[in-house]
mmCIF file of C-alpha atoms and ligand atoms in Angstrom:
data_model
loop_
_atom_site.group_PDB
_atom_site.id
_atom_site.type_symbol
_atom_site.label_atom_id
_atom_site.label_comp_id
_atom_site.label_asym_id
_atom_site.label_seq_id
_atom_site.Cartn_x
_atom_site.Cartn_y
_atom_site.Cartn_z
ATOM 1 C CA MET A 1 125.471 114.287 113.894
ATOM 2 C CA LYS A 2 126.135 112.977 110.395
ATOM 3 C CA THR A 3 123.423 112.840 107.759
ATOM 4 C CA LEU A 4 122.939 110.014 105.280
ATOM 5 C CA GLY A 5 123.855 112.365 102.444
ATOM 6 C CA GLU A 6 127.168 113.268 104.096
ATOM 7 C CA PHE A 7 127.892 109.619 104.892
ATOM 8 C CA ILE A 8 127.246 108.541 101.291
ATOM 9 C CA VAL A 9 129.641 111.174 99.936
ATOM 10 C CA GLU A 10 132.254 110.348 102.571
ATOM 11 C CA LYS A 11 132.082 106.623 101.730
ATOM 12 C CA GLN A 12 132.357 107.407 98.026
ATOM 13 C CA LEU A 13 135.829 108.753 98.730
ATOM 14 C CA ASP A 14 136.829 105.167 99.607
ATOM 15 C CA PHE A 15 136.602 104.467 95.865
ATOM 16 C CA PRO A 16 139.007 106.912 94.153
ATOM 17 C CA ASP A 17 137.600 106.232 90.670
ATOM 18 C CA ALA A 18 133.950 106.347 91.730
ATOM 19 C CA SER A 19 131.711 108.274 89.298
ATOM 20 C CA GLY A 20 129.169 109.233 91.954
ATOM 21 C CA SER A 21 126.338 107.367 90.248
ATOM 22 C CA LEU A 22 125.881 104.872 93.119
ATOM 23 C CA SER A 23 125.769 107.810 95.528
ATOM 24 C CA ALA A 24 123.134 109.487 93.372
ATOM 25 C CA LEU A 25 121.141 106.246 93.247
ATOM 26 C CA LEU A 26 121.236 105.926 97.050
ATOM 27 C CA GLY A 27 120.089 109.555 97.207
ATOM 28 C CA ALA A 28 117.063 108.675 95.070
ATOM 29 C CA ILE A 29 116.206 105.784 97.410
ATOM 30 C CA ARG A 30 116.476 108.151 100.360
ATOM 31 C CA LEU A 31 114.009 110.571 98.710
ATOM 32 C CA ALA A 32 111.467 107.862 97.793
ATOM 33 C CA ALA A 33 111.688 106.481 101.346
ATOM 34 C CA LYS A 34 110.697 109.850 102.781
ATOM 35 C CA VAL A 35 107.746 110.175 100.395
ATOM 36 C CA VAL A 36 106.453 106.693 101.236
ATOM 37 C CA ASN A 37 107.075 107.293 104.940
ATOM 38 C CA ARG A 38 104.927 110.428 104.843
ATOM 39 C CA GLU A 39 102.026 108.411 103.364
ATOM 40 C CA ILE A 40 102.419 105.547 105.839
ATOM 41 C CA ASN A 41 102.455 107.935 108.787
ATOM 42 C CA LYS A 42 99.054 109.248 107.855
ATOM 43 C CA ALA A 43 97.582 105.899 106.825
ATOM 44 C CA GLY A 44 94.035 105.771 108.215
ATOM 45 C CA LEU A 45 93.591 109.491 107.582
ATOM 46 C CA VAL A 46 93.986 109.295 103.825
ATOM 47 C CA ASP A 47 92.738 106.744 101.316
ATOM 48 C CA ILE A 48 95.831 104.570 101.421
ATOM 49 C CA ILE A 49 94.577 101.644 103.476
ATOM 50 C CA GLY A 50 93.120 98.425 102.134
ATOM 51 C CA SER A 51 93.098 96.589 98.861
ATOM 52 C CA ALA A 52 93.897 98.245 95.562
ATOM 53 C CA GLY A 53 91.489 95.764 93.982
ATOM 54 C CA GLY A 54 94.025 93.891 91.819
ATOM 55 C CA GLU A 55 96.317 90.882 92.206
ATOM 56 C CA ASN A 56 100.072 90.871 91.716
ATOM 57 C CA VAL A 57 102.056 88.218 89.853
ATOM 58 C CA GLN A 58 102.222 86.190 93.094
ATOM 59 C CA GLY A 59 98.425 85.940 93.154
ATOM 60 C CA GLU A 60 98.385 88.153 96.247
ATOM 61 C CA ASP A 61 95.793 90.840 96.804
ATOM 62 C CA GLN A 62 97.661 94.075 96.066
ATOM 63 C CA GLN A 63 97.328 96.682 98.809
ATOM 64 C CA LYS A 64 97.010 100.380 97.963
ATOM 65 C CA LEU A 65 100.330 100.997 99.722
ATOM 66 C CA ASP A 66 102.016 98.240 97.686
ATOM 67 C CA VAL A 67 101.018 100.124 94.545
ATOM 68 C CA TYR A 68 101.835 103.569 95.971
ATOM 69 C CA ALA A 69 105.307 102.548 97.177
ATOM 70 C CA ASN A 70 105.990 100.758 93.881
ATOM 71 C CA GLU A 71 105.130 103.884 91.886
ATOM 72 C CA LYS A 72 107.181 106.222 94.108
ATOM 73 C CA PHE A 73 110.347 104.119 94.064
ATOM 74 C CA LYS A 74 110.055 103.488 90.315
ATOM 75 C CA ALA A 75 109.559 107.217 89.648
ATOM 76 C CA ALA A 76 112.532 108.165 91.843
ATOM 77 C CA MET A 77 114.773 105.660 90.041
ATOM 78 C CA GLU A 78 113.662 106.789 86.591
ATOM 79 C CA ALA A 79 114.047 110.481 87.465
ATOM 80 C CA ARG A 80 117.609 110.056 88.749
ATOM 81 C CA GLY A 81 118.724 108.094 85.668
ATOM 82 C CA GLU A 82 121.444 105.940 87.290
ATOM 83 C CA VAL A 83 119.300 102.826 86.969
ATOM 84 C CA CYS A 84 118.508 101.433 83.532
ATOM 85 C CA GLY A 85 115.820 99.028 84.746
ATOM 86 C CA VAL A 86 113.792 97.914 87.746
ATOM 87 C CA ALA A 87 112.171 94.641 88.799
ATOM 88 C CA SER A 88 109.571 94.634 91.533
ATOM 89 C CA GLU A 89 107.379 92.251 93.519
ATOM 90 C CA GLU A 90 104.434 94.280 92.190
ATOM 91 C CA GLU A 91 105.378 94.008 88.492
ATOM 92 C CA GLU A 92 105.176 90.795 86.465
ATOM 93 C CA GLU A 93 107.967 91.778 84.100
ATOM 94 C CA PHE A 94 111.055 93.926 84.644
ATOM 95 C CA ILE A 95 110.816 97.548 83.489
ATOM 96 C CA ALA A 96 113.426 98.979 81.124
ATOM 97 C CA PHE A 97 113.570 102.753 81.426
ATOM 98 C CA GLN A 98 113.564 104.450 78.022
ATOM 99 C CA GLY A 99 115.020 107.881 78.888
ATOM 100 C CA THR A 100 118.417 108.620 77.314
ATOM 101 C CA LYS A 101 120.122 109.055 80.696
ATOM 102 C CA SER A 102 118.507 105.874 82.073
ATOM 103 C CA LYS A 103 119.544 103.859 79.042
ATOM 104 C CA ASN A 104 123.113 104.766 79.933
ATOM 105 C CA GLY A 105 122.539 103.890 83.575
ATOM 106 C CA LYS A 106 125.121 101.442 85.013
ATOM 107 C CA TYR A 107 122.828 99.791 87.535
ATOM 108 C CA ILE A 108 119.677 97.753 87.845
ATOM 109 C CA MET A 109 117.479 97.617 90.936
ATOM 110 C CA LEU A 110 115.238 94.888 92.329
ATOM 111 C CA MET A 111 112.733 95.784 95.031
ATOM 112 C CA ASP A 112 109.984 94.741 97.374
ATOM 113 C CA PRO A 113 108.342 98.158 97.578
ATOM 114 C CA LEU A 114 106.202 97.300 100.590
ATOM 115 C CA ASP A 115 107.202 94.366 102.760
ATOM 116 C CA GLY A 116 104.808 93.048 105.375
ATOM 117 C CA SER A 117 101.668 93.988 103.447
ATOM 118 C CA SER A 118 99.444 92.002 105.811
ATOM 119 C CA ASN A 119 100.397 94.471 108.557
ATOM 120 C CA ILE A 120 99.596 97.716 106.717
ATOM 121 C CA ASP A 121 96.003 98.053 107.943
ATOM 122 C CA VAL A 122 96.802 97.216 111.539
ATOM 123 C CA ASN A 123 99.513 99.804 112.172
ATOM 124 C CA VAL A 124 102.322 97.256 112.570
ATOM 125 C CA SER A 125 105.741 98.120 111.135
ATOM 126 C CA VAL A 126 106.357 97.414 107.459
ATOM 127 C CA GLY A 127 109.296 98.010 105.144
ATOM 128 C CA THR A 128 110.821 98.445 101.702
ATOM 129 C CA ILE A 129 113.667 96.189 100.502
ATOM 130 C CA PHE A 130 116.108 97.016 97.677
ATOM 131 C CA SER A 131 118.955 95.258 95.885
ATOM 132 C CA ILE A 132 121.393 96.866 93.424
ATOM 133 C CA TYR A 133 123.567 95.214 90.753
ATOM 134 C CA LYS A 134 125.784 96.448 87.956
ATOM 135 C CA ARG A 135 124.103 95.686 84.646
ATOM 136 C CA ILE A 136 125.579 92.900 82.489
ATOM 137 C CA SER A 137 124.255 94.192 79.161
ATOM 138 C CA PRO A 138 126.365 96.911 77.488
ATOM 139 C CA ILE A 139 125.712 100.522 78.567
ATOM 140 C CA GLY A 140 123.193 102.134 76.199
ATOM 141 C CA SER A 141 121.772 98.799 75.006
ATOM 142 C CA GLU A 142 118.407 97.228 75.875
ATOM 143 C CA VAL A 143 118.171 95.874 79.421
ATOM 144 C CA THR A 144 117.736 92.089 79.487
ATOM 145 C CA LEU A 145 116.343 89.514 81.922
ATOM 146 C CA GLU A 146 119.937 88.327 82.488
ATOM 147 C CA ASP A 147 120.706 91.707 84.029
ATOM 148 C CA PHE A 148 118.255 90.761 86.822
ATOM 149 C CA LEU A 149 119.009 87.042 87.208
ATOM 150 C CA GLN A 150 122.357 87.542 88.935
ATOM 151 C CA PRO A 151 123.397 85.588 92.054
ATOM 152 C CA GLY A 152 123.256 87.528 95.312
ATOM 153 C CA TYR A 153 127.041 87.658 95.839
ATOM 154 C CA LYS A 154 127.213 90.037 92.873
ATOM 155 C CA GLN A 155 125.117 92.692 94.646
ATOM 156 C CA ILE A 156 126.749 96.133 94.732
ATOM 157 C CA ALA A 157 124.430 97.446 97.436
ATOM 158 C CA ALA A 158 121.347 96.357 99.372
ATOM 159 C CA GLY A 159 119.167 97.650 102.155
ATOM 160 C CA TYR A 160 115.780 98.244 103.619
ATOM 161 C CA VAL A 161 113.643 101.000 105.019
ATOM 162 C CA ILE A 162 111.651 100.133 108.130
ATOM 163 C CA TYR A 163 108.552 102.225 108.771
ATOM 164 C CA GLY A 164 108.110 101.581 112.471
ATOM 165 C CA SER A 165 108.049 103.503 115.749
ATOM 166 C CA SER A 166 110.794 105.428 114.022
ATOM 167 C CA THR A 167 111.711 105.233 110.359
ATOM 168 C CA MET A 168 115.141 103.873 109.557
ATOM 169 C CA LEU A 169 117.166 103.185 106.421
ATOM 170 C CA VAL A 170 119.712 100.401 106.808
ATOM 171 C CA TYR A 171 122.100 99.570 103.961
ATOM 172 C CA THR A 172 125.414 98.089 102.876
ATOM 173 C CA THR A 173 127.700 98.583 99.884
ATOM 174 C CA GLY A 174 129.912 95.738 101.034
ATOM 175 C CA ASN A 175 131.689 97.838 103.681
ATOM 176 C CA GLY A 176 129.645 97.029 106.739
ATOM 177 C CA VAL A 177 126.019 97.722 107.616
ATOM 178 C CA HIS A 178 124.941 101.209 108.660
ATOM 179 C CA GLY A 179 121.624 102.476 110.014
ATOM 180 C CA PHE A 180 120.105 105.963 109.733
ATOM 181 C CA THR A 181 117.090 107.234 111.625
ATOM 182 C CA LEU A 182 114.745 109.789 110.055
ATOM 183 C CA ASP A 183 114.481 112.917 112.202
ATOM 184 C CA PRO A 184 110.918 113.986 111.345
ATOM 185 C CA SER A 185 111.501 117.500 112.702
ATOM 186 C CA ILE A 186 114.052 118.210 109.958
ATOM 187 C CA GLY A 187 113.140 115.451 107.462
ATOM 188 C CA VAL A 188 116.705 114.122 107.397
ATOM 189 C CA PHE A 189 118.112 110.611 107.881
ATOM 190 C CA CYS A 190 120.846 110.806 110.545
ATOM 191 C CA LEU A 191 123.507 108.207 111.323
ATOM 192 C CA SER A 192 122.289 106.306 114.397
ATOM 193 C CA HIS A 193 123.733 102.784 113.992
ATOM 194 C CA GLN A 194 127.202 102.684 112.412
ATOM 195 C CA ASP A 195 128.813 99.358 111.535
ATOM 196 C CA LEU A 196 126.099 97.093 112.934
ATOM 197 C CA LYS A 197 127.224 93.620 114.043
ATOM 198 C CA MET A 198 124.754 90.796 114.571
ATOM 199 C CA PRO A 199 125.450 88.712 117.694
ATOM 200 C CA THR A 200 126.644 85.246 116.588
ATOM 201 C CA GLN A 201 124.191 83.656 119.026
ATOM 202 C CA GLY A 202 120.818 85.034 120.132
ATOM 203 C CA LYS A 203 117.741 83.787 121.936
ATOM 204 C CA ILE A 204 114.915 84.869 119.654
ATOM 205 C CA TYR A 205 113.340 82.732 116.951
ATOM 206 C CA SER A 206 110.863 84.084 114.377
ATOM 207 C CA ILE A 207 108.638 81.712 112.417
ATOM 208 C CA ASN A 208 104.926 81.421 111.646
ATOM 209 C CA GLU A 209 104.173 78.410 113.875
ATOM 210 C CA GLY A 210 100.680 78.312 112.443
ATOM 211 C CA ASN A 211 102.274 76.304 109.620
ATOM 212 C CA TYR A 212 103.942 73.862 112.050
ATOM 213 C CA ILE A 213 102.179 70.714 110.814
ATOM 214 C CA LYS A 214 103.772 70.989 107.379
ATOM 215 C CA PHE A 215 107.225 72.107 108.394
ATOM 216 C CA PRO A 216 110.156 69.898 107.370
ATOM 217 C CA LEU A 217 111.175 67.493 110.138
ATOM 218 C CA GLY A 218 114.470 69.288 110.741
ATOM 219 C CA VAL A 219 112.623 72.536 111.452
ATOM 220 C CA LYS A 220 110.224 70.779 113.847
ATOM 221 C CA ARG A 221 113.246 69.344 115.707
ATOM 222 C CA TYR A 222 114.955 72.739 115.788
ATOM 223 C CA LEU A 223 111.813 74.330 117.288
ATOM 224 C CA LYS A 224 111.799 71.615 119.954
ATOM 225 C CA TYR A 225 115.464 72.417 120.634
ATOM 226 C CA CYS A 226 114.620 76.152 120.950
ATOM 227 C CA GLN A 227 111.856 75.385 123.463
ATOM 228 C CA GLU A 228 113.791 72.916 125.653
ATOM 229 C CA GLN A 229 114.547 73.957 129.264
ATOM 230 C CA VAL A 230 118.379 74.245 129.256
ATOM 231 C CA PRO A 231 119.153 77.396 131.242
ATOM 232 C CA GLU A 232 122.931 76.982 130.961
ATOM 233 C CA GLU A 233 122.477 77.336 127.181
ATOM 234 C CA ASN A 234 120.073 80.236 127.432
ATOM 235 C CA ARG A 235 117.189 77.990 126.377
ATOM 236 C CA PRO A 236 114.251 78.114 126.004
ATOM 237 C CA TYR A 237 114.562 80.895 123.441
ATOM 238 C CA THR A 238 111.795 83.479 123.002
ATOM 239 C CA SER A 239 109.364 83.402 120.090
ATOM 240 C CA ARG A 240 108.789 86.720 118.304
ATOM 241 C CA TYR A 241 107.020 86.978 114.930
ATOM 242 C CA ILE A 242 105.828 90.314 113.529
ATOM 243 C CA GLY A 243 104.966 88.985 110.093
ATOM 244 C CA SER A 244 107.058 91.600 108.284
ATOM 245 C CA LEU A 245 110.417 90.160 107.180
ATOM 246 C CA VAL A 246 112.110 93.583 107.470
ATOM 247 C CA SER A 247 110.899 94.119 111.043
ATOM 248 C CA ASP A 248 111.684 90.583 112.231
ATOM 249 C CA PHE A 249 115.125 90.741 110.630
ATOM 250 C CA HIS A 250 115.833 94.228 112.020
ATOM 251 C CA ARG A 251 115.109 93.097 115.582
ATOM 252 C CA ASN A 252 117.270 90.009 115.180
ATOM 253 C CA LEU A 253 120.073 92.095 113.640
ATOM 254 C CA LEU A 254 120.179 94.278 116.767
ATOM 255 C CA LYS A 255 119.551 91.621 119.415
ATOM 256 C CA GLY A 256 120.583 88.311 117.815
ATOM 257 C CA GLY A 257 118.083 85.747 116.599
ATOM 258 C CA ILE A 258 116.895 83.730 113.633
ATOM 259 C CA TYR A 259 114.103 84.263 111.109
ATOM 260 C CA MET A 260 112.809 81.168 109.328
ATOM 261 C CA TYR A 261 110.360 80.689 106.475
ATOM 262 C CA PRO A 262 110.710 77.024 105.487
ATOM 263 C CA THR A 263 108.680 75.104 102.974
ATOM 264 C CA THR A 264 105.067 74.645 104.105
ATOM 265 C CA ALA A 265 101.901 73.101 102.722
ATOM 266 C CA SER A 266 100.853 76.340 101.046
ATOM 267 C CA ALA A 267 104.405 77.257 100.056
ATOM 268 C CA PRO A 268 106.202 74.067 98.882
ATOM 269 C CA GLU A 269 109.075 76.204 97.514
ATOM 270 C CA GLY A 270 109.046 78.522 100.534
ATOM 271 C CA LYS A 271 107.242 81.862 100.457
ATOM 272 C CA LEU A 272 109.919 84.541 100.250
ATOM 273 C CA ARG A 273 111.245 85.759 96.907
ATOM 274 C CA LEU A 274 114.930 85.070 96.271
ATOM 275 C CA LEU A 275 115.796 88.210 94.286
ATOM 276 C CA TYR A 276 114.172 91.039 96.240
ATOM 277 C CA GLU A 277 113.666 89.614 99.722
ATOM 278 C CA CYS A 278 116.188 86.808 100.415
ATOM 279 C CA ASN A 279 119.311 88.132 98.607
ATOM 280 C CA PRO A 280 119.314 91.740 99.873
ATOM 281 C CA ILE A 281 118.636 90.688 103.480
ATOM 282 C CA ALA A 282 121.324 87.975 103.122
ATOM 283 C CA PHE A 283 123.896 90.560 101.968
ATOM 284 C CA LEU A 284 123.129 92.669 105.061
ATOM 285 C CA ALA A 285 123.209 89.644 107.357
ATOM 286 C CA GLU A 286 126.599 88.482 106.094
ATOM 287 C CA GLN A 287 128.017 92.014 106.203
ATOM 288 C CA ALA A 288 126.924 92.165 109.871
ATOM 289 C CA GLY A 289 128.554 88.810 110.669
ATOM 290 C CA GLY A 290 125.383 86.713 110.336
ATOM 291 C CA LYS A 291 124.361 83.986 107.886
ATOM 292 C CA ALA A 292 121.592 83.259 105.339
ATOM 293 C CA SER A 293 120.717 79.960 103.655
ATOM 294 C CA ASP A 294 117.927 77.895 102.161
ATOM 295 C CA GLY A 295 118.649 75.278 104.793
ATOM 296 C CA GLU A 296 121.560 73.845 102.818
ATOM 297 C CA ARG A 297 123.021 76.352 100.354
ATOM 298 C CA ARG A 298 124.306 79.874 100.948
ATOM 299 C CA ILE A 299 121.417 81.972 99.636
ATOM 300 C CA MET A 300 123.706 84.344 97.729
ATOM 301 C CA ASP A 301 125.289 81.456 95.799
ATOM 302 C CA ILE A 302 121.973 80.372 94.286
ATOM 303 C CA GLU A 303 121.868 80.987 90.513
ATOM 304 C CA PRO A 304 118.429 82.556 89.860
ATOM 305 C CA THR A 305 116.319 81.257 86.983
ATOM 306 C CA GLU A 306 113.116 83.307 87.384
ATOM 307 C CA LEU A 307 112.345 86.881 88.436
ATOM 308 C CA HIS A 308 109.839 85.913 91.138
ATOM 309 C CA GLN A 309 111.279 82.562 92.246
ATOM 310 C CA ARG A 310 110.823 81.645 95.895
ATOM 311 C CA SER A 311 113.138 79.929 98.330
ATOM 312 C CA PRO A 312 113.056 78.432 101.840
ATOM 313 C CA TYR A 313 114.820 80.975 104.043
ATOM 314 C CA PHE A 314 116.859 80.870 107.231
ATOM 315 C CA VAL A 315 118.651 84.086 108.211
ATOM 316 C CA GLY A 316 120.189 85.488 111.338
ATOM 317 C CA SER A 317 122.851 84.787 113.959
ATOM 318 C CA THR A 318 125.450 82.436 112.498
ATOM 319 C CA GLU A 319 125.341 79.785 115.249
ATOM 320 C CA MET A 320 121.539 79.622 115.110
ATOM 321 C CA VAL A 321 121.401 79.243 111.304
ATOM 322 C CA GLU A 322 124.113 76.555 111.467
ATOM 323 C CA LYS A 323 122.110 74.745 114.148
ATOM 324 C CA VAL A 324 118.931 74.535 112.077
ATOM 325 C CA GLU A 325 121.001 73.501 109.016
ATOM 326 C CA GLN A 326 122.459 70.708 111.132
ATOM 327 C CA PHE A 327 118.979 69.501 112.142
ATOM 328 C CA LEU A 328 117.827 69.669 108.508
ATOM 329 C CA SER A 329 120.832 67.693 107.259
ATOM 330 C CA GLU A 330 120.394 65.017 109.959
ATOM 331 C CA CYS A 331 116.742 64.444 109.238
ATOM 332 C CA ASP A 332 114.925 62.555 106.530
ATOM 333 C CA ARG A 333 111.931 64.860 106.230
ATOM 334 C CA PHE A 334 109.508 61.926 106.508
ATOM 335 C CA GLU A 335 110.806 60.586 109.822
ATOM 336 C CA ALA A 336 108.533 61.056 112.874
ATOM 337 C CA PRO A 337 109.412 64.196 114.991
HETATM 338 O O1 LIG B 401 101.822 85.591 106.896
HETATM 339 P P1 LIG B 401 102.985 84.671 106.709
HETATM 340 O O2 LIG B 401 102.675 83.497 105.829
HETATM 341 O O3 LIG B 401 103.621 84.280 107.980
HETATM 342 O O4 LIG B 401 104.070 85.514 105.878
HETATM 343 C C1 LIG B 401 104.697 86.634 106.417
HETATM 344 C C2 LIG B 401 105.871 86.949 105.560
HETATM 345 O O5 LIG B 401 105.409 87.301 104.259
HETATM 346 C C3 LIG B 401 105.806 88.638 103.944
HETATM 347 O O6 LIG B 401 104.785 89.514 104.303
HETATM 348 C C4 LIG B 401 106.037 88.666 102.443
HETATM 349 O O7 LIG B 401 106.308 89.938 102.005
HETATM 350 P P2 LIG B 401 105.266 90.900 101.272
HETATM 351 O O8 LIG B 401 104.378 91.469 102.304
HETATM 352 O O9 LIG B 401 106.166 91.882 100.643
HETATM 353 O O10 LIG B 401 104.511 90.087 100.253
HETATM 354 C C5 LIG B 401 107.046 88.870 104.793
HETATM 355 O O11 LIG B 401 107.308 90.192 105.064
HETATM 356 C C6 LIG B 401 106.670 88.128 106.083
HETATM 357 O O12 LIG B 401 107.762 87.725 106.823
HETATM 358 MG MG1 LIG B 402 108.067 91.114 101.224
HETATM 359 MG MG1 LIG B 403 105.853 93.341 99.296
#
């Protein structure tokens, strides 16, 4: 059995001139994940459920666990000193760490500290998503917004923690996707899913069909296609929607499938945030042989302009994402379904 710590060090050897700072950063994420996991596991017994009483920059009601996870991951990053700044779903502006070691940190991190907030109170699996870049600004200088507005293909590392029936940490540094399961009896993440590959075709689709009326025409046609009786093509597909991006993506990564959050009436730009939801999950998807787009463009090629910008999102098995892109490109969104 190999632990995450051992795996990180082993993989560092692949880079002869590595300084060890990325390994240390991943170690800090591992620690914060355990601390947040401990709190989630006893949610309902301690005062960690429900609203924190404030709103985040997205206008969403901040949950106590959103705030708790945000504080724990921020603190772990600042303490380790490899990261010079953090941007988070729960913070309007990016945070530039002021400590001497942090100021000389090579990396920046973007995060969704608690993904699937609507599921916290009902004991359904939630997650944490992280994305790591090399800073653009000179080492030792002030961190800038440009450090955070980098296109997804420049990510150095990305991953998520899923707090579910078991707790897992899944990440990539551009050399495949690897999954580690937390063994609660020893408090250690152990390698359980090495080199994950997403099936190129699956039979699961994940979308909030409650928004159907306002979906783009191409998406409506794709849903019809998914539900048609064509046994020789494994259709109809099965609908599964947990309502936590991390959990829906994780299932589709293992079994094959597609997650979609298109534009809707209440989300004309899409709902998911490009920098700390779409890009990190896209990096994982592509590293596992899958695909991620906004319906037309490769998500990781999009040049970001704002910290909290949103995007329509289609991610999963390559053939399924290409199919919905095809329907979207064929349709004038105002044509009848
Ligand atoms: O309730 P909806 O509109 O279907 O949205 C669910 C989606 O929104 C999210 O909860 C957004 O993430 P946060 O919970 O981090 O804000 C995704 O995890 C999920 O896939
Ligand atoms: Mg989220
Ligand atoms: Mg969140």
